[in-house]
Tab-separated table of C-alpha atoms in Angstrom:
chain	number	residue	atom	x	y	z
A	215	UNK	CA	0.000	0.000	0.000
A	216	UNK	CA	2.874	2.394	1.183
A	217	UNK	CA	4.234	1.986	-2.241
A	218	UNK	CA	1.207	2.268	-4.172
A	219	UNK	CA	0.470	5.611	-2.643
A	220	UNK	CA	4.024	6.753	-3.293
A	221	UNK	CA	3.737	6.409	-6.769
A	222	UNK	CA	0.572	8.947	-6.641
A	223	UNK	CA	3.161	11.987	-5.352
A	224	UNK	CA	4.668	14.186	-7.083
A	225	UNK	CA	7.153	17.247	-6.376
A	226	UNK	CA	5.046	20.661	-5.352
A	227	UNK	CA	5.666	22.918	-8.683
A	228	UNK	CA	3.005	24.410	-10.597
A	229	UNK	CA	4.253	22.099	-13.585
A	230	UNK	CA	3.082	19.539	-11.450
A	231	UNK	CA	-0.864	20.789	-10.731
A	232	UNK	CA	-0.935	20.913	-14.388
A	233	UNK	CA	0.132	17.892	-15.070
A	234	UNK	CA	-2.931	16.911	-12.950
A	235	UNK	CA	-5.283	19.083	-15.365
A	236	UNK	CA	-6.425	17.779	-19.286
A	237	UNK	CA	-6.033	21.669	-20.165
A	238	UNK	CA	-5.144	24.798	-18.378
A	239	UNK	CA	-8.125	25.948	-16.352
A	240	UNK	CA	-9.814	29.554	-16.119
A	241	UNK	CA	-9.861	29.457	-12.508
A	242	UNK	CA	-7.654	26.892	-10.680
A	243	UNK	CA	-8.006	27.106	-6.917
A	244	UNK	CA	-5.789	25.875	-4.208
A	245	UNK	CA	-7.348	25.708	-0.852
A	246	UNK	CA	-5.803	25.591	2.391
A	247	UNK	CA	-7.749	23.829	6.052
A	248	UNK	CA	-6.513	26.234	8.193
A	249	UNK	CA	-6.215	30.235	7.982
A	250	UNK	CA	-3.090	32.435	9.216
A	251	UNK	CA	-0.202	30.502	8.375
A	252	UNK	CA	2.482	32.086	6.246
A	253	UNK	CA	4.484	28.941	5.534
A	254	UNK	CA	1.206	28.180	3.773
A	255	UNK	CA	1.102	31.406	1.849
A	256	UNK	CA	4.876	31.596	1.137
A	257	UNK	CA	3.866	28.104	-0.992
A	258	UNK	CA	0.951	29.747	-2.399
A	259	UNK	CA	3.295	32.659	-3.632
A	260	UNK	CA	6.078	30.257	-4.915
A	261	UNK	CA	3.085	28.525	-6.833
A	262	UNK	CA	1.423	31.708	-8.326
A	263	UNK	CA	5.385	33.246	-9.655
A	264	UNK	CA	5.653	29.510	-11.600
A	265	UNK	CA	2.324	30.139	-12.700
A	266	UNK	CA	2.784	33.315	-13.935
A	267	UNK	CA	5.834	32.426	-15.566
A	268	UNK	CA	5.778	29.169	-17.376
A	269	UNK	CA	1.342	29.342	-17.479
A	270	UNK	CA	0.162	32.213	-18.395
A	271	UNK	CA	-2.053	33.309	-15.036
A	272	UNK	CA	-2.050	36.907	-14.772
A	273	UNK	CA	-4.683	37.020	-11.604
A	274	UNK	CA	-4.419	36.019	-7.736
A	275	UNK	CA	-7.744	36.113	-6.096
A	276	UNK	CA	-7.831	35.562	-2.480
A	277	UNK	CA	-10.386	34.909	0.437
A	278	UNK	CA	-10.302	38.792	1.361
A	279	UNK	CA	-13.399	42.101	0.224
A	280	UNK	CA	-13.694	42.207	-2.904
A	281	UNK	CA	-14.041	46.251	-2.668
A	282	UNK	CA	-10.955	46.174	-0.438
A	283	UNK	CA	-8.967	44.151	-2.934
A	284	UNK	CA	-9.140	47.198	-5.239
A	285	UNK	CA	-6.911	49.488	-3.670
A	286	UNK	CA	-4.416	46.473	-3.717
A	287	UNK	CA	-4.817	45.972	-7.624
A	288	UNK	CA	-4.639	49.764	-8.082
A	289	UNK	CA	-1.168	49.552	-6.202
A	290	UNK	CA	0.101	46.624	-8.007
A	291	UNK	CA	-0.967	48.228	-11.427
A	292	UNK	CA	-0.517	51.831	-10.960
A	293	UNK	CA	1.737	52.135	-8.264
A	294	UNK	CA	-1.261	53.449	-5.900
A	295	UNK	CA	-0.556	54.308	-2.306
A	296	UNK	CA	2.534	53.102	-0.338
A	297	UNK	CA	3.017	49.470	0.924
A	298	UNK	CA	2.216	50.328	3.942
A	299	UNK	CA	-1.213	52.078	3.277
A	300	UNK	CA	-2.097	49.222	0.915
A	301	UNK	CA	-1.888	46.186	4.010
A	302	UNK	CA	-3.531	48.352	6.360
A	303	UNK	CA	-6.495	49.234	3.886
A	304	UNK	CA	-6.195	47.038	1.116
A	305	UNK	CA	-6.962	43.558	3.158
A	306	UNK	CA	-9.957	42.028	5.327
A	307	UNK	CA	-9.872	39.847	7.993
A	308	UNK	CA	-6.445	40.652	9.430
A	309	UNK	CA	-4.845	39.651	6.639
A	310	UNK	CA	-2.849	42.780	5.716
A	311	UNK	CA	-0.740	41.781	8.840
A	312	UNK	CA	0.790	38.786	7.341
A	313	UNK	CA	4.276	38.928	5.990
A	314	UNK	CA	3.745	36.575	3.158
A	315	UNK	CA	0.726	38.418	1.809
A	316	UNK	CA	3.089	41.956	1.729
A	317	UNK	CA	5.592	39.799	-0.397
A	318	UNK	CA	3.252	38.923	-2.432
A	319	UNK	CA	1.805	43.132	-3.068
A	320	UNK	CA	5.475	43.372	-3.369
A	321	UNK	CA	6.871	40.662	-5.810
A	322	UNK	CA	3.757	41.824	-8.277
A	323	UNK	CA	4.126	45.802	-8.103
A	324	UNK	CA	8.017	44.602	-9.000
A	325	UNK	CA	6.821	42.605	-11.857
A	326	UNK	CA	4.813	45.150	-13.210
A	327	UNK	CA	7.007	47.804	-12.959
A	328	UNK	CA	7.421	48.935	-16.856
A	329	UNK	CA	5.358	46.135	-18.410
A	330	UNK	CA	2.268	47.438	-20.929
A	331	UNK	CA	-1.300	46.880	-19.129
A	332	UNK	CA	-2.027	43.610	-20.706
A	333	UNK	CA	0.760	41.756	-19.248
A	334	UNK	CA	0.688	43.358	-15.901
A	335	UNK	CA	-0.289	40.859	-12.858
A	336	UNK	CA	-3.927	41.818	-10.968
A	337	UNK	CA	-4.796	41.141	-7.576
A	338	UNK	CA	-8.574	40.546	-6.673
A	339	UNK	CA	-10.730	40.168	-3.117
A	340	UNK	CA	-13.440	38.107	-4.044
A	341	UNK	CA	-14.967	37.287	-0.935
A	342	UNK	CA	-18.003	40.055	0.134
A	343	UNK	CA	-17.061	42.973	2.670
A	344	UNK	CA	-18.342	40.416	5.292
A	345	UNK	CA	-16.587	39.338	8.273
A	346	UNK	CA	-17.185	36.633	10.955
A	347	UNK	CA	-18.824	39.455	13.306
A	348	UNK	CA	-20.967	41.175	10.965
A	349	UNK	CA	-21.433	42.753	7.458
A	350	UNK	CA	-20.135	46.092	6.273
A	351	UNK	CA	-23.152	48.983	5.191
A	352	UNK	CA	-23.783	48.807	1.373
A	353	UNK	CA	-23.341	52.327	1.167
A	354	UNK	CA	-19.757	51.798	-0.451
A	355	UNK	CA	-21.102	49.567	-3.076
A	356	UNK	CA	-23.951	51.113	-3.745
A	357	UNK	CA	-23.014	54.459	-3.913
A	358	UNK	CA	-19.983	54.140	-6.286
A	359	UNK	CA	-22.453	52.017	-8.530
A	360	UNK	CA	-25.592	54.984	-8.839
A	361	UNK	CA	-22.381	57.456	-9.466
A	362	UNK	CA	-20.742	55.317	-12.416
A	363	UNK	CA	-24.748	55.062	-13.605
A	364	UNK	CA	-25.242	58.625	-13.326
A	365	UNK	CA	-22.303	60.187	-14.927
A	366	UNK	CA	-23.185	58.248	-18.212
A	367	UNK	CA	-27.097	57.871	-18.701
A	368	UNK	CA	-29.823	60.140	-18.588
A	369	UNK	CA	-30.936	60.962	-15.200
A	370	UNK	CA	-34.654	60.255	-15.918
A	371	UNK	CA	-33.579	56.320	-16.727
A	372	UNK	CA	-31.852	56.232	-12.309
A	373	UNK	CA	-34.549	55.042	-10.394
A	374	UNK	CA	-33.481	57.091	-7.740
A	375	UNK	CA	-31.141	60.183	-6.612
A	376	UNK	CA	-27.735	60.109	-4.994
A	377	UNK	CA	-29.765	62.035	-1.851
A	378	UNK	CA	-32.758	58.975	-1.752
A	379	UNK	CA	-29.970	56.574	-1.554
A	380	UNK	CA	-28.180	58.555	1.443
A	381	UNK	CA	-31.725	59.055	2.825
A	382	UNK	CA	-31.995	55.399	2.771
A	383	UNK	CA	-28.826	54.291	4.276
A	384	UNK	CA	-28.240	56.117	7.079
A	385	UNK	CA	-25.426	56.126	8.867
A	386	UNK	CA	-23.361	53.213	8.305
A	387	UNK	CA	-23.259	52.290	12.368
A	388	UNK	CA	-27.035	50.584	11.587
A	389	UNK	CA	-25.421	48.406	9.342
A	390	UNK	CA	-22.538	47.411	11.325
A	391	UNK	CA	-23.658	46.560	14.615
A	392	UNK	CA	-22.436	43.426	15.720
A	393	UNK	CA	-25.214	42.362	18.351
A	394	UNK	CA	-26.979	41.527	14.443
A	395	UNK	CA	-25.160	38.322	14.359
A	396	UNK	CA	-26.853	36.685	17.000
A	397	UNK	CA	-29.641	38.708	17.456
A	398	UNK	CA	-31.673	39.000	14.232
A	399	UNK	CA	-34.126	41.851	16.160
A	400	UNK	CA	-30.730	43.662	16.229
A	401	UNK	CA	-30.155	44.023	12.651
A	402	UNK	CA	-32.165	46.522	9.936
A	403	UNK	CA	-31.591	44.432	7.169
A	404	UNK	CA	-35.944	43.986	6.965
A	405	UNK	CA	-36.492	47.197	7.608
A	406	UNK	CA	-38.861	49.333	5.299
A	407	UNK	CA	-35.613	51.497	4.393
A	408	UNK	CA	-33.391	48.503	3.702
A	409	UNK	CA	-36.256	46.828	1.798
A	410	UNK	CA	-36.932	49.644	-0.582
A	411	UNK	CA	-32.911	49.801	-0.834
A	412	UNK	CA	-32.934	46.049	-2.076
A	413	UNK	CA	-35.378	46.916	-4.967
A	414	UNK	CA	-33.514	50.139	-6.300
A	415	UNK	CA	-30.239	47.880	-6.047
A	416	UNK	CA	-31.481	45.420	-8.222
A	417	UNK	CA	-33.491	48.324	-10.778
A	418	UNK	CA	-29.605	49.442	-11.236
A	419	UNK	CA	-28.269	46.782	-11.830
A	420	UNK	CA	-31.230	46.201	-14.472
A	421	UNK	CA	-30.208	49.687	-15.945
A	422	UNK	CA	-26.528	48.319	-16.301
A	423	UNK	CA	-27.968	45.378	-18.154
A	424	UNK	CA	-30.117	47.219	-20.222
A	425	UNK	CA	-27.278	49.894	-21.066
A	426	UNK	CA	-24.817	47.916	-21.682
A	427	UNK	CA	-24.435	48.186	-25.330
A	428	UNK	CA	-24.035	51.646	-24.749
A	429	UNK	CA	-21.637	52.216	-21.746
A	430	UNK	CA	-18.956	49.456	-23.012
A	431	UNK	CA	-18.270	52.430	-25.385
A	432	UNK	CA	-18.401	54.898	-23.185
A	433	UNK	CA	-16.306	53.025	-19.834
A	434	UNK	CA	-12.546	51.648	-19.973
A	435	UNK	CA	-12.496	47.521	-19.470
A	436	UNK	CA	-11.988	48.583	-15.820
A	437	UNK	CA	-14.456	50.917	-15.445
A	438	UNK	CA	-17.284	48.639	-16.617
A	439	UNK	CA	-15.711	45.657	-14.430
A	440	UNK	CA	-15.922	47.834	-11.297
A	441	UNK	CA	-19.470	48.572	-12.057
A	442	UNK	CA	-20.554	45.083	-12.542
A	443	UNK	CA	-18.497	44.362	-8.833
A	444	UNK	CA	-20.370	47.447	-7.183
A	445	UNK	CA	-23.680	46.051	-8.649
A	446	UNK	CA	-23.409	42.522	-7.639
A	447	UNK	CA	-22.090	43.503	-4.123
A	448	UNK	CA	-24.771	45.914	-3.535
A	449	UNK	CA	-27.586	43.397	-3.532
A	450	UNK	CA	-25.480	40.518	-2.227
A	451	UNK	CA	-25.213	42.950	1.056
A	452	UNK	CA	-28.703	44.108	1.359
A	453	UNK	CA	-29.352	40.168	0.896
A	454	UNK	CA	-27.275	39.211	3.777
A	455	UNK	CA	-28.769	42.011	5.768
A	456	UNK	CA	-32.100	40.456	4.842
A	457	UNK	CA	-31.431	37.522	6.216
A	458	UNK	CA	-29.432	38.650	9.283
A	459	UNK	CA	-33.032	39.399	10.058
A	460	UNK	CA	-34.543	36.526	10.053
A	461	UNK	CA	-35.961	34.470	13.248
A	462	UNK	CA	-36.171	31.084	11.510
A	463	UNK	CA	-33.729	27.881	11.967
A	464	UNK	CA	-32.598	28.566	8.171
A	465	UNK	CA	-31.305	32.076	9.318
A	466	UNK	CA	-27.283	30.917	9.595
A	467	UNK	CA	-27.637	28.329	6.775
A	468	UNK	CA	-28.771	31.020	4.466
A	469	UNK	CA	-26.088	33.497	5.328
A	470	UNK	CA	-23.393	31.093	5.110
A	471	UNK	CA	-24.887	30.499	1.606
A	472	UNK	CA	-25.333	34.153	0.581
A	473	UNK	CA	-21.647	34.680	1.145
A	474	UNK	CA	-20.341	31.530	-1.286
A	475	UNK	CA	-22.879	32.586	-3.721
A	476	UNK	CA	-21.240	36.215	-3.664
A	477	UNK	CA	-17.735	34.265	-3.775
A	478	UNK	CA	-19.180	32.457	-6.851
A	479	UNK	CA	-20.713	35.783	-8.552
A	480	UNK	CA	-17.020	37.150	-8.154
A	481	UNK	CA	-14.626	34.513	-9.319
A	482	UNK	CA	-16.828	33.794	-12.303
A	483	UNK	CA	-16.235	37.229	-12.929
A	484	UNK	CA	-12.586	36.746	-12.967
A	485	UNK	CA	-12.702	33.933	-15.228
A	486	UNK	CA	-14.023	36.213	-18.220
A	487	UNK	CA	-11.049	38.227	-17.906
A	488	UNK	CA	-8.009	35.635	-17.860
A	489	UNK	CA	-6.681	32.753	-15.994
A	490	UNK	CA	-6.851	33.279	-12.291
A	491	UNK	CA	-4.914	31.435	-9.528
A	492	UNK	CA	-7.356	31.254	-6.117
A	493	UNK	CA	-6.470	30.881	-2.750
A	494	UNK	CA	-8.876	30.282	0.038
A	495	UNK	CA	-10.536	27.600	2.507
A	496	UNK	CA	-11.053	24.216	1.319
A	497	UNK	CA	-14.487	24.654	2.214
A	498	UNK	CA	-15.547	27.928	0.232
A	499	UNK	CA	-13.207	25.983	-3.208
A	500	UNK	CA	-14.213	22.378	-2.676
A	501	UNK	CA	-16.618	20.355	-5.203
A	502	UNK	CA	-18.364	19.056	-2.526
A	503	UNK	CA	-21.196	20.213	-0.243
A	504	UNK	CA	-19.696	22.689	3.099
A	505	UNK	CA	-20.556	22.128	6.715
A	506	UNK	CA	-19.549	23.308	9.774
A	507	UNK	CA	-20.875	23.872	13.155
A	508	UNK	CA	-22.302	27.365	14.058
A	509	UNK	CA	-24.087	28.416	16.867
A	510	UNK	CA	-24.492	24.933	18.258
A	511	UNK	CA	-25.860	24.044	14.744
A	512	UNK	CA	-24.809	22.149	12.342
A	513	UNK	CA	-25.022	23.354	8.659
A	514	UNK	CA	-24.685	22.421	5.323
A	515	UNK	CA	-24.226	24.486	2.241
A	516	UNK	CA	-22.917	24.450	-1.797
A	517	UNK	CA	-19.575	26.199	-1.623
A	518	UNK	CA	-18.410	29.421	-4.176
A	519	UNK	CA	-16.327	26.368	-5.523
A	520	UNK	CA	-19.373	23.885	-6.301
A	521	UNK	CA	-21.262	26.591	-8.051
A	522	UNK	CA	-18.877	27.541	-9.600
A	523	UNK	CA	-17.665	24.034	-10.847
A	524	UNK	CA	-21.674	23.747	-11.941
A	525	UNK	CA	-21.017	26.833	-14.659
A	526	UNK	CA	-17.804	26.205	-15.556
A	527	UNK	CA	-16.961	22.597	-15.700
A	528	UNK	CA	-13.673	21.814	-16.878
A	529	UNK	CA	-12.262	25.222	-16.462
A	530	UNK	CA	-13.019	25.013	-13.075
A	531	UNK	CA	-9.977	23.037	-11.118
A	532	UNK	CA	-9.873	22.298	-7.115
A	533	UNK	CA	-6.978	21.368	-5.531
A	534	UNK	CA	-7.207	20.703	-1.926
A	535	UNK	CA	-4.611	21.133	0.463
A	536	UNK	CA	-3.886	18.835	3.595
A	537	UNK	CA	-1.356	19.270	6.914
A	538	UNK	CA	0.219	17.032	8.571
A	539	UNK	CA	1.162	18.405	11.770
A	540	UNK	CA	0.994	22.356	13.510
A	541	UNK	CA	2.096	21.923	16.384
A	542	UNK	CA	2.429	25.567	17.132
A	543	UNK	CA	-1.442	25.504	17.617
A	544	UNK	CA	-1.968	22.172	19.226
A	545	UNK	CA	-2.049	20.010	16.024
A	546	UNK	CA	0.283	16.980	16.611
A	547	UNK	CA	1.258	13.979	14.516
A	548	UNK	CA	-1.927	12.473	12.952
A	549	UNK	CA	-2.789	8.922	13.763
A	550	UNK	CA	-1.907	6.470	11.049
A	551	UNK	CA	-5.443	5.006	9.853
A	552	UNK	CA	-6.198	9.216	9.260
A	553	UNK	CA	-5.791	10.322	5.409
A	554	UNK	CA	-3.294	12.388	6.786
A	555	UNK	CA	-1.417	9.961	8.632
A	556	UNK	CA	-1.165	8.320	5.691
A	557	UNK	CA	0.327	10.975	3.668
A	558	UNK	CA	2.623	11.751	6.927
A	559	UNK	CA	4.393	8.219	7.245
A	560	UNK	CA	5.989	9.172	3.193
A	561	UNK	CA	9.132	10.722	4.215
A	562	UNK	CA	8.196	14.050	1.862
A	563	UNK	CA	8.194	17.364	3.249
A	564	UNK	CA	5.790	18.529	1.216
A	565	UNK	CA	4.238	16.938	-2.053
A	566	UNK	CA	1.337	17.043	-4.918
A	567	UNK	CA	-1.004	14.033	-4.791
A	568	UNK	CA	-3.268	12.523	-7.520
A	569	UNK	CA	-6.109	12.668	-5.675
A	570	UNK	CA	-8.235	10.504	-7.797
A	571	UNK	CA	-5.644	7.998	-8.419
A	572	UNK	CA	-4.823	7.532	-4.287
A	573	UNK	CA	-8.907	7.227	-4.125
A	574	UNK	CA	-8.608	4.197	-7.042
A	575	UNK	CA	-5.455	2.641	-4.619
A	576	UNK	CA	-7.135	3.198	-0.925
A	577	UNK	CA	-10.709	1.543	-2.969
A	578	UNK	CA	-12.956	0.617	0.033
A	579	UNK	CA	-10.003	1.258	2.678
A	580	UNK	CA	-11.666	4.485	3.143
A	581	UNK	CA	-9.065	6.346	5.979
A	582	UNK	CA	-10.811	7.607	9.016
A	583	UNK	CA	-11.790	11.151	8.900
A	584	UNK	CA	-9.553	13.412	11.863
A	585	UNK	CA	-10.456	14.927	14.572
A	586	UNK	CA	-9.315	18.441	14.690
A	587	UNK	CA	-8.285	19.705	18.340
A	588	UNK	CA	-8.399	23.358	17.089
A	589	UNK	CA	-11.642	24.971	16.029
A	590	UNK	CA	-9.602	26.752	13.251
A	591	UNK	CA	-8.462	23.939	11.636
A	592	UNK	CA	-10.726	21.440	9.356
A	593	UNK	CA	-9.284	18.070	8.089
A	594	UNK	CA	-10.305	16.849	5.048
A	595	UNK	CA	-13.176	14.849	4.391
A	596	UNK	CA	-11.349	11.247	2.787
A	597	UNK	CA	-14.974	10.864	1.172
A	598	UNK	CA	-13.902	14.190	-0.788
A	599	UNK	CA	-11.014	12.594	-2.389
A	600	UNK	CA	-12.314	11.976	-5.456
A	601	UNK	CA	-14.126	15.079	-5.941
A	602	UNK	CA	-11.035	17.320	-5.780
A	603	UNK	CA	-8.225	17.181	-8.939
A	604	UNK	CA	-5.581	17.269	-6.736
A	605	UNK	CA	-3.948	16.927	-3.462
A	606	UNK	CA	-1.196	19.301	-1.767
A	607	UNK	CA	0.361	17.807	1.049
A	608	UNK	CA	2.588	19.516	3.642
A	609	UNK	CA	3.911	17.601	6.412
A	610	UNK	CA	4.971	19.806	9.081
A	611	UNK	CA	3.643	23.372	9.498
A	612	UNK	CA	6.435	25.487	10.968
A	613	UNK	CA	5.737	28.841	12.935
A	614	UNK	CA	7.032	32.311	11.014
């Protein structure tokens, strides 16, 4: 068996992904189980350079706001903003912080230093302006996408003004509060305001649709890409406000789906404009159906990446990525009948699987799924194997 599996490994180079792949995808995603560790992300950046260079990809996405990410691509393009300005302001989740993510702001504002627009690298957030406490206010998104709308068409065609939408809103503080998470009576996201707010959204986004012939001629690529983003996150807000709302059991399910259906919205997005490396959670990339625990619930959910994978098919690519042990943050050798464990008795530091070839040699020998110790890390399902085109295995997870 030991030697069956070791003929399924492979060394980690994009060259070797590929080789996993019948054809170079649009969006090929690498996910990771655990969050906040820069020996991951150094990988991920060591991945996306060979990418770049011997593939083609000239976009990173990563699990951070999509309306964040933009002062990040505006720095890498442009030359926007200092370094330091961009990690404070250009990331969500705490993710500016991280030393590998500044290399990576750094290596690609290097790279395009002097290159023509169409081969300079571009960075995107495609996860909403969400976080695990609460929701930002639309007001960003929605104002910047009635302002692109009303500098080009005829003012009688907006189904509102600029002031009607500020009317509406309110001060962002409504919005944000964070006693909305867990208590729905909390949150304004039902409110006749924030109602009325959901229906202009979606009559300007209409008025995009309808116009469209006209303002491609009339808006730079960019300009009309940023609309489309400023649309789509408008409503996807309002909609998770909507549901922050709600009193019934479905309440967390559905906002747990809201946000991997605004992941979707975004990387499909991406795809139209060029290859796209992706980095994020196995669960928001994987094939398969998400769960997780939350508020002493247990919920299940399609992921970004299985809606995704619906529209796109082959273009769509999912490679999962697996640790052996982190024992920085309580995650210790796993036991040997563990998929895992398995991986972790091959004396490779780190290595690409073929995930649906080491399904075809385990057959019915299904490992045991493991038990995580640490709330912030998620194994992987073994009943997922199959599912995913490939397998990233590191052994030991060092602290930086």
């Amino acid at each position: 068996m030991a030697t069956d599996i070791k003929d399924t490994i492979h060394a980690v180079d994009a060259a070797a992904l590929m080789g996993l792949l019948p054809a170079r995808p649009r969006l090929l995603a690498l996910g990771e189980p655990t969050h906040g560790e820069d020996a991951l992300l150094e990988l991920r950046n060591e991945l996306f350079r060979q990418l770049v260079e011997q593939e083609g990809y000239r976009t990173i996405a990563l699990e951070t706001d999509c309306l964040r990410g933009l002062v990040v691509d505006d720095h890498v393009t442009s030359g926007a903003g200092t370094l330091d300005e961009v990690m404070e302001h250009g990331f969500s989740h705490g993710w500016g912080v991280s030393a590998a993510n500044r290399e990576l702001v750094r290596w690609m504002r290097a790279y395009n230093e002097g290159r023509p627009a169409s081969e300079r690298l571009r960075f995107a957030g495609f996860d909403g302006p969400l976080e695990i406490t609460g929701a930002e206010s639309p007001r960003q998104a929605l104002t910047a996408f009635h302002g692109y709308l009303a500098a080009r068409v005829d003012a009688d065609l907006l189904p509102c003004t600029a002031d009607i939408l500020d009317e509406l809103l309110g001060t962002d503080d409504r919005w944000t509060e964070p006693a909305a998470m867990t208590d729905p009576a909390r949150s304004v996201g039902r409110s006749d305001g924030a109602g009325r707010l959901r229906l202009l959204a979606d009559d300007l986004v209409a008025l995009l649709d309808e116009q469209r012939p006209y303002l491609i001629t009339v808006s730079s690529a960019d300009e009309w890409e940023r609309a489309r983003l400023y649309g789509r996150t408008a409503l996807g807000l309002l909609r998770y406000h909507h549901w922050t709302a709600d009193t019934s059991p479905a309440r967390l399910t559905r906002l747990v789906a809201v946000r991997d259906q605004m992941m979707s919205r975004n990387l499909l997005a991406l795809a139209d404009r060029g290859p796209t490396f992706v980095y994020a959670h196995n669960a928001h990339l994987q094939r398969e159906k998400s769960s997780m625990r939350m508020g002493g619930r247990p919920l299940e959910w399609w992921s970004a990446g299985a809606l995704v994978d619906a529209e796109l098919g082959e273009e769509y690519a999912f490679v999962a990525m697996a640790l052996g042990a982190i024992r920085h943050q309580g995650v210790d050798t796993p036991q040997p009948d563990t998929l895992e464990g398995l991986l972790y008795a091959l004396p490779e530091e780190r290595c690409v699987v073929d995930a649906r070839r080491l399904a075809a040699v385990l057959g019915d020998g299904q490992p045991a799924r493991r038990v995580s110790p640490w709330f912030g890390y998620a194994p992987l399902d073994p009943a997922h194997l199959a599912a995913g085109d490939g397998l990233v295995f590191v052994r030991d997870v060092p602290r930086r």
